[in-house]
CSV table of C-alpha atoms and ligand atoms in Angstrom, one decimal:
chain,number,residue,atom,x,y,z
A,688,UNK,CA,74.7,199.9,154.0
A,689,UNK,CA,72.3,202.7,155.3
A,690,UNK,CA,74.6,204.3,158.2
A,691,UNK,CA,71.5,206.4,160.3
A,692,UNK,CA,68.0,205.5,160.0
A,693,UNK,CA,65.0,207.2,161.3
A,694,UNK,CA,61.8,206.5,162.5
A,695,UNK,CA,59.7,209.5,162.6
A,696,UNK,CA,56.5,208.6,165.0
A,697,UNK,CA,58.3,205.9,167.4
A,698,UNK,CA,56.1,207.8,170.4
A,699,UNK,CA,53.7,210.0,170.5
A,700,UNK,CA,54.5,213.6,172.1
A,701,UNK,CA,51.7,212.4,174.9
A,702,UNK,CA,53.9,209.0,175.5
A,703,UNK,CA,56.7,211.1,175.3
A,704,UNK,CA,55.7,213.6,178.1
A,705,UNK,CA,54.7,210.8,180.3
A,706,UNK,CA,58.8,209.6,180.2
A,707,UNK,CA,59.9,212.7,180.6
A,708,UNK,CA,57.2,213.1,184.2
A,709,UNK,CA,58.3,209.6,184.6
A,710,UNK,CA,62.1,210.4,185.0
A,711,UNK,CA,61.7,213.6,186.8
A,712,UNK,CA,60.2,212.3,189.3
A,713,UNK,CA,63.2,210.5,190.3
A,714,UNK,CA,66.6,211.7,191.4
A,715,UNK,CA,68.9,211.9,188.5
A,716,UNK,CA,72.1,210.3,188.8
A,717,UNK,CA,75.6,212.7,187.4
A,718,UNK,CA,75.7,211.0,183.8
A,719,UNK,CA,77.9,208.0,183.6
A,720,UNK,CA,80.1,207.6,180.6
A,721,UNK,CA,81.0,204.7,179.0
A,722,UNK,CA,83.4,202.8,181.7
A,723,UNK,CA,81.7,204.5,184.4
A,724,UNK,CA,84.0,207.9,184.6
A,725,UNK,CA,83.0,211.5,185.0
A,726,UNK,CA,84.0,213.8,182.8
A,727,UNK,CA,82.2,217.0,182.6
A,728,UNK,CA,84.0,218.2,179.7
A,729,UNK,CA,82.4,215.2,177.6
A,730,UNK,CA,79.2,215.0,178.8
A,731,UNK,CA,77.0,217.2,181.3
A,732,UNK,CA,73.6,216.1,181.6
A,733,UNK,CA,71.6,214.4,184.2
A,734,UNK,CA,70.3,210.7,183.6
A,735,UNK,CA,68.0,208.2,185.1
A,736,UNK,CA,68.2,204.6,184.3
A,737,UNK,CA,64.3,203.3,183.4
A,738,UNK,CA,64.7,200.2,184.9
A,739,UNK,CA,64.9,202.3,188.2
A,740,UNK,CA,61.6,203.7,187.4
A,741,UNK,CA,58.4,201.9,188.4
A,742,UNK,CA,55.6,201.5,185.7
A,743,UNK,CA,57.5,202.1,182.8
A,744,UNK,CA,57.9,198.8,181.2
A,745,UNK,CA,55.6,199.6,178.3
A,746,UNK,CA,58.6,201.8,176.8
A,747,UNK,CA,60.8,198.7,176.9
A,748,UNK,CA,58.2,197.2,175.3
A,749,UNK,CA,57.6,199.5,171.9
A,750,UNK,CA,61.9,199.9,172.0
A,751,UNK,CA,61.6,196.1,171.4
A,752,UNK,CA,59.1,196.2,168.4
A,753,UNK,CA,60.7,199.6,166.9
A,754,UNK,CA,64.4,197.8,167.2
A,755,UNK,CA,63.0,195.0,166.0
A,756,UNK,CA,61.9,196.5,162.2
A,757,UNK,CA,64.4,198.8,161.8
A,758,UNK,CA,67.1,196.4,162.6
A,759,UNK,CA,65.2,193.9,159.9
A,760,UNK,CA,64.4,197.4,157.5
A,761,UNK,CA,67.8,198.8,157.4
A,762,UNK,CA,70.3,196.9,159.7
A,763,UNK,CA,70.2,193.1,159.3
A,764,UNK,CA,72.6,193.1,162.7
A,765,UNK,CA,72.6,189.9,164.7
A,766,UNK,CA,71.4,191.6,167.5
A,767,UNK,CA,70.3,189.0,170.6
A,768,UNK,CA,69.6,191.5,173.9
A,769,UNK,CA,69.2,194.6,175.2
A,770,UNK,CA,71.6,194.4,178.0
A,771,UNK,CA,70.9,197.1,179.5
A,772,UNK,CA,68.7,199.9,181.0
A,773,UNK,CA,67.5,202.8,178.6
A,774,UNK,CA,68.5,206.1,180.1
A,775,UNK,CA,66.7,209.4,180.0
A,776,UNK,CA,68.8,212.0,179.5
A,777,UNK,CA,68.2,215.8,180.6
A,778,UNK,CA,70.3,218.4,178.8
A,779,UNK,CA,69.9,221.9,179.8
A,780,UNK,CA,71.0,225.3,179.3
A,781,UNK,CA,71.3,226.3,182.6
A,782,UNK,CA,74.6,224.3,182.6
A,783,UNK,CA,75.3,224.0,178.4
A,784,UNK,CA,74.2,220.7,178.7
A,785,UNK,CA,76.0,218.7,175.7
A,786,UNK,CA,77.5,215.7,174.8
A,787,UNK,CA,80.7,215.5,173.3
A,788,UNK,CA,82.3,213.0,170.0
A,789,UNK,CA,82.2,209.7,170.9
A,790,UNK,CA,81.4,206.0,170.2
A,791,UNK,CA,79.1,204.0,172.5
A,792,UNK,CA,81.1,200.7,171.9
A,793,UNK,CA,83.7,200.8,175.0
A,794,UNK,CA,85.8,198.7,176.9
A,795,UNK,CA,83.6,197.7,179.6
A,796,UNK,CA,81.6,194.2,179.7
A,797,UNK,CA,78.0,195.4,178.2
A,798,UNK,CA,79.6,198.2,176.5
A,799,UNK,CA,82.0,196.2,174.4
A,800,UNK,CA,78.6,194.4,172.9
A,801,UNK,CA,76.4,197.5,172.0
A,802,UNK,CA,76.1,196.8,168.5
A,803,UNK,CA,73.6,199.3,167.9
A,804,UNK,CA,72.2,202.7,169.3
A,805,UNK,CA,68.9,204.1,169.5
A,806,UNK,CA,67.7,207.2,170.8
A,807,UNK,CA,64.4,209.4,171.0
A,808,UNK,CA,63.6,212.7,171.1
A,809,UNK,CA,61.4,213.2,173.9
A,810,UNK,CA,61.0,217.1,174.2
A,811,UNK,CA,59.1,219.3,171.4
A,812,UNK,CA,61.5,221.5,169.0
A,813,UNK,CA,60.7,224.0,170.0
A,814,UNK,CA,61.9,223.5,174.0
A,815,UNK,CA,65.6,224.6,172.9
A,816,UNK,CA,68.2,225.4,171.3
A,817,UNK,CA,71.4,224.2,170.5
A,818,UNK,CA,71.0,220.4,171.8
A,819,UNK,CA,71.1,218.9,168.4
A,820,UNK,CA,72.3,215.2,167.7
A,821,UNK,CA,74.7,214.8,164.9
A,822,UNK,CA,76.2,211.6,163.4
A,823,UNK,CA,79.6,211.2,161.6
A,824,UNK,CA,79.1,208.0,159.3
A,825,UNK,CA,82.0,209.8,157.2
A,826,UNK,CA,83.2,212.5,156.2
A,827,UNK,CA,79.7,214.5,156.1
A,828,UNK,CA,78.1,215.1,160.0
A,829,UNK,CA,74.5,214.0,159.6
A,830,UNK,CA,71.6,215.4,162.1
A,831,UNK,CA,69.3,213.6,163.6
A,832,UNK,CA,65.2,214.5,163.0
A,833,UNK,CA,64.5,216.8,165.8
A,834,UNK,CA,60.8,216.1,165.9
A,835,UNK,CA,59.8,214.9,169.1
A,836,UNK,CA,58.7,210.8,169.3
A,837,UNK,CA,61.3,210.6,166.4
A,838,UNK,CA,63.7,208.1,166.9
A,839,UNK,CA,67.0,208.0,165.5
A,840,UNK,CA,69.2,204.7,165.3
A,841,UNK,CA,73.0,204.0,164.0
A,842,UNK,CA,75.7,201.7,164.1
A,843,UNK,CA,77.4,201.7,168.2
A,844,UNK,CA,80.7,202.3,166.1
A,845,UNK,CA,79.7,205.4,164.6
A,846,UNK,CA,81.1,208.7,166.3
A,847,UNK,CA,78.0,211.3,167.3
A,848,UNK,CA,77.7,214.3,169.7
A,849,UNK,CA,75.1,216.7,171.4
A,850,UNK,CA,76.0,220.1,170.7
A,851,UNK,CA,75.6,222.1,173.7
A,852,UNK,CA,72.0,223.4,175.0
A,853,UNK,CA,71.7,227.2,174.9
A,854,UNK,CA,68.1,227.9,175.7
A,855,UNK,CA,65.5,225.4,178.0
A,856,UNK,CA,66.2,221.5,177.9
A,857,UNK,CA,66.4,219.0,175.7
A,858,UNK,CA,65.7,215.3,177.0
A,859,UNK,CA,66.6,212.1,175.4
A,860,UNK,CA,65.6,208.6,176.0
A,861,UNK,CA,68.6,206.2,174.4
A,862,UNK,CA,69.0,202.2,174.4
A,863,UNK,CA,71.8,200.0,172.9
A,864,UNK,CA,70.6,196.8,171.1
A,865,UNK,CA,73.7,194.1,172.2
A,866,UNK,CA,75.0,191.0,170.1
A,867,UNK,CA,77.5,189.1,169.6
A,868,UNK,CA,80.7,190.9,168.1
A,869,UNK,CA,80.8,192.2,164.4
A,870,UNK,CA,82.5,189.8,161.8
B,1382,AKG,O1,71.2,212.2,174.1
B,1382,AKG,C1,71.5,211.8,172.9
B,1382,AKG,O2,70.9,212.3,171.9
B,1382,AKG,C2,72.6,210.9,172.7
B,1382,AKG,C3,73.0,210.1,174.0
B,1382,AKG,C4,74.3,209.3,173.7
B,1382,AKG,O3,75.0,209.5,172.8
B,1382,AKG,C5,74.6,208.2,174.7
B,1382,AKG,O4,74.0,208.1,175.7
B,1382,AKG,O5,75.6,207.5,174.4
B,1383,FE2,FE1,76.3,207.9,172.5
């Protein structure tokens, strides 16, 4: 089974900036871990649920259609929703922004059904360093494309991190397809 897949124009860097102006214009919430908990030794970043954010149903819109052919191109899950809102994500330097090893499937109600996770790069390259995504499908640590309107999807299962952020920001815009439970 093909463990990462990438898609390397899901957005363009124009559609991408108009997220990222989208997001910042509204007040980003501590991020939320899986289970609701704080831990600022996991994760610091700041993150702003889309659904909160007027006018910005067209990016639910292309997530749907990109889900859609990778999951039929590479995946073949039995996905049936996406349960809940994508988040943009806002890692910066000023505070190491990073995201440590984990897996997206939890405990918690939605979080027990994320089958599979997607996630964009919405800031260029060349915005920052440090701030890359890597994936563990095994033994090897894969990393994800770092060109901006990439998009990089895996299994919910599969451990990954953000290595911290050592110069300017990084931001990410990530969604979980949901389904009923592996088998
Ligand atoms: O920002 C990223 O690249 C990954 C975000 C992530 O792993 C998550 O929200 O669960
Ligand atoms: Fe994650």
């Amino acid at each position: 089974m093909i463990h990462i897949h990438t898609v390397t124009a899901a957005f363009t860097p124009a559609e991408c900036a108009a997220i990222v102006a989208a997001a910042s214009g509204h007040s980003a919430q501590d991020a939320r871990l899986v289970g609701q908990m704080r831990d600022h030794n996991l994760r610091r970043a700041d993150l702003v649920w889309l659904d909160d954010v007027p006018g910005t149903g067209w990016v639910m819109d292309r997530i749907i259609d990109v889900v859609r052919s990778a999951n039929r191109d590479a995946f073949g899950f039995d996905l049936t929703e996406f349960a809940e809102s994508p988040q943009v994500a806002r890692y910066g330097a000023e505070r190491e922004g990073h995201f440590d090893w984990h897996a997206d499937i939890g405990d918690a109600m939605l979080a027990r059904k994320r089958k599979l996770t997607f996630v964009v790069q919405l800031s260029p390259a060349d915005a920052y360093d440090g701030g890359a995504l890597e994936v563990m499908p095994s033994a090897n640590v894969a990393t994800a494309k770092r060109t901006q309107g990439s998009a990089t999807l895996f299994g919910s299962y599969l451990l990954h991190r953000v290595t911290p952020v050592t110069r300017g920001a990084r931001h990410s815009l990530t969604v979980w397809a949901h389904g009923p439970a592996f088998r």
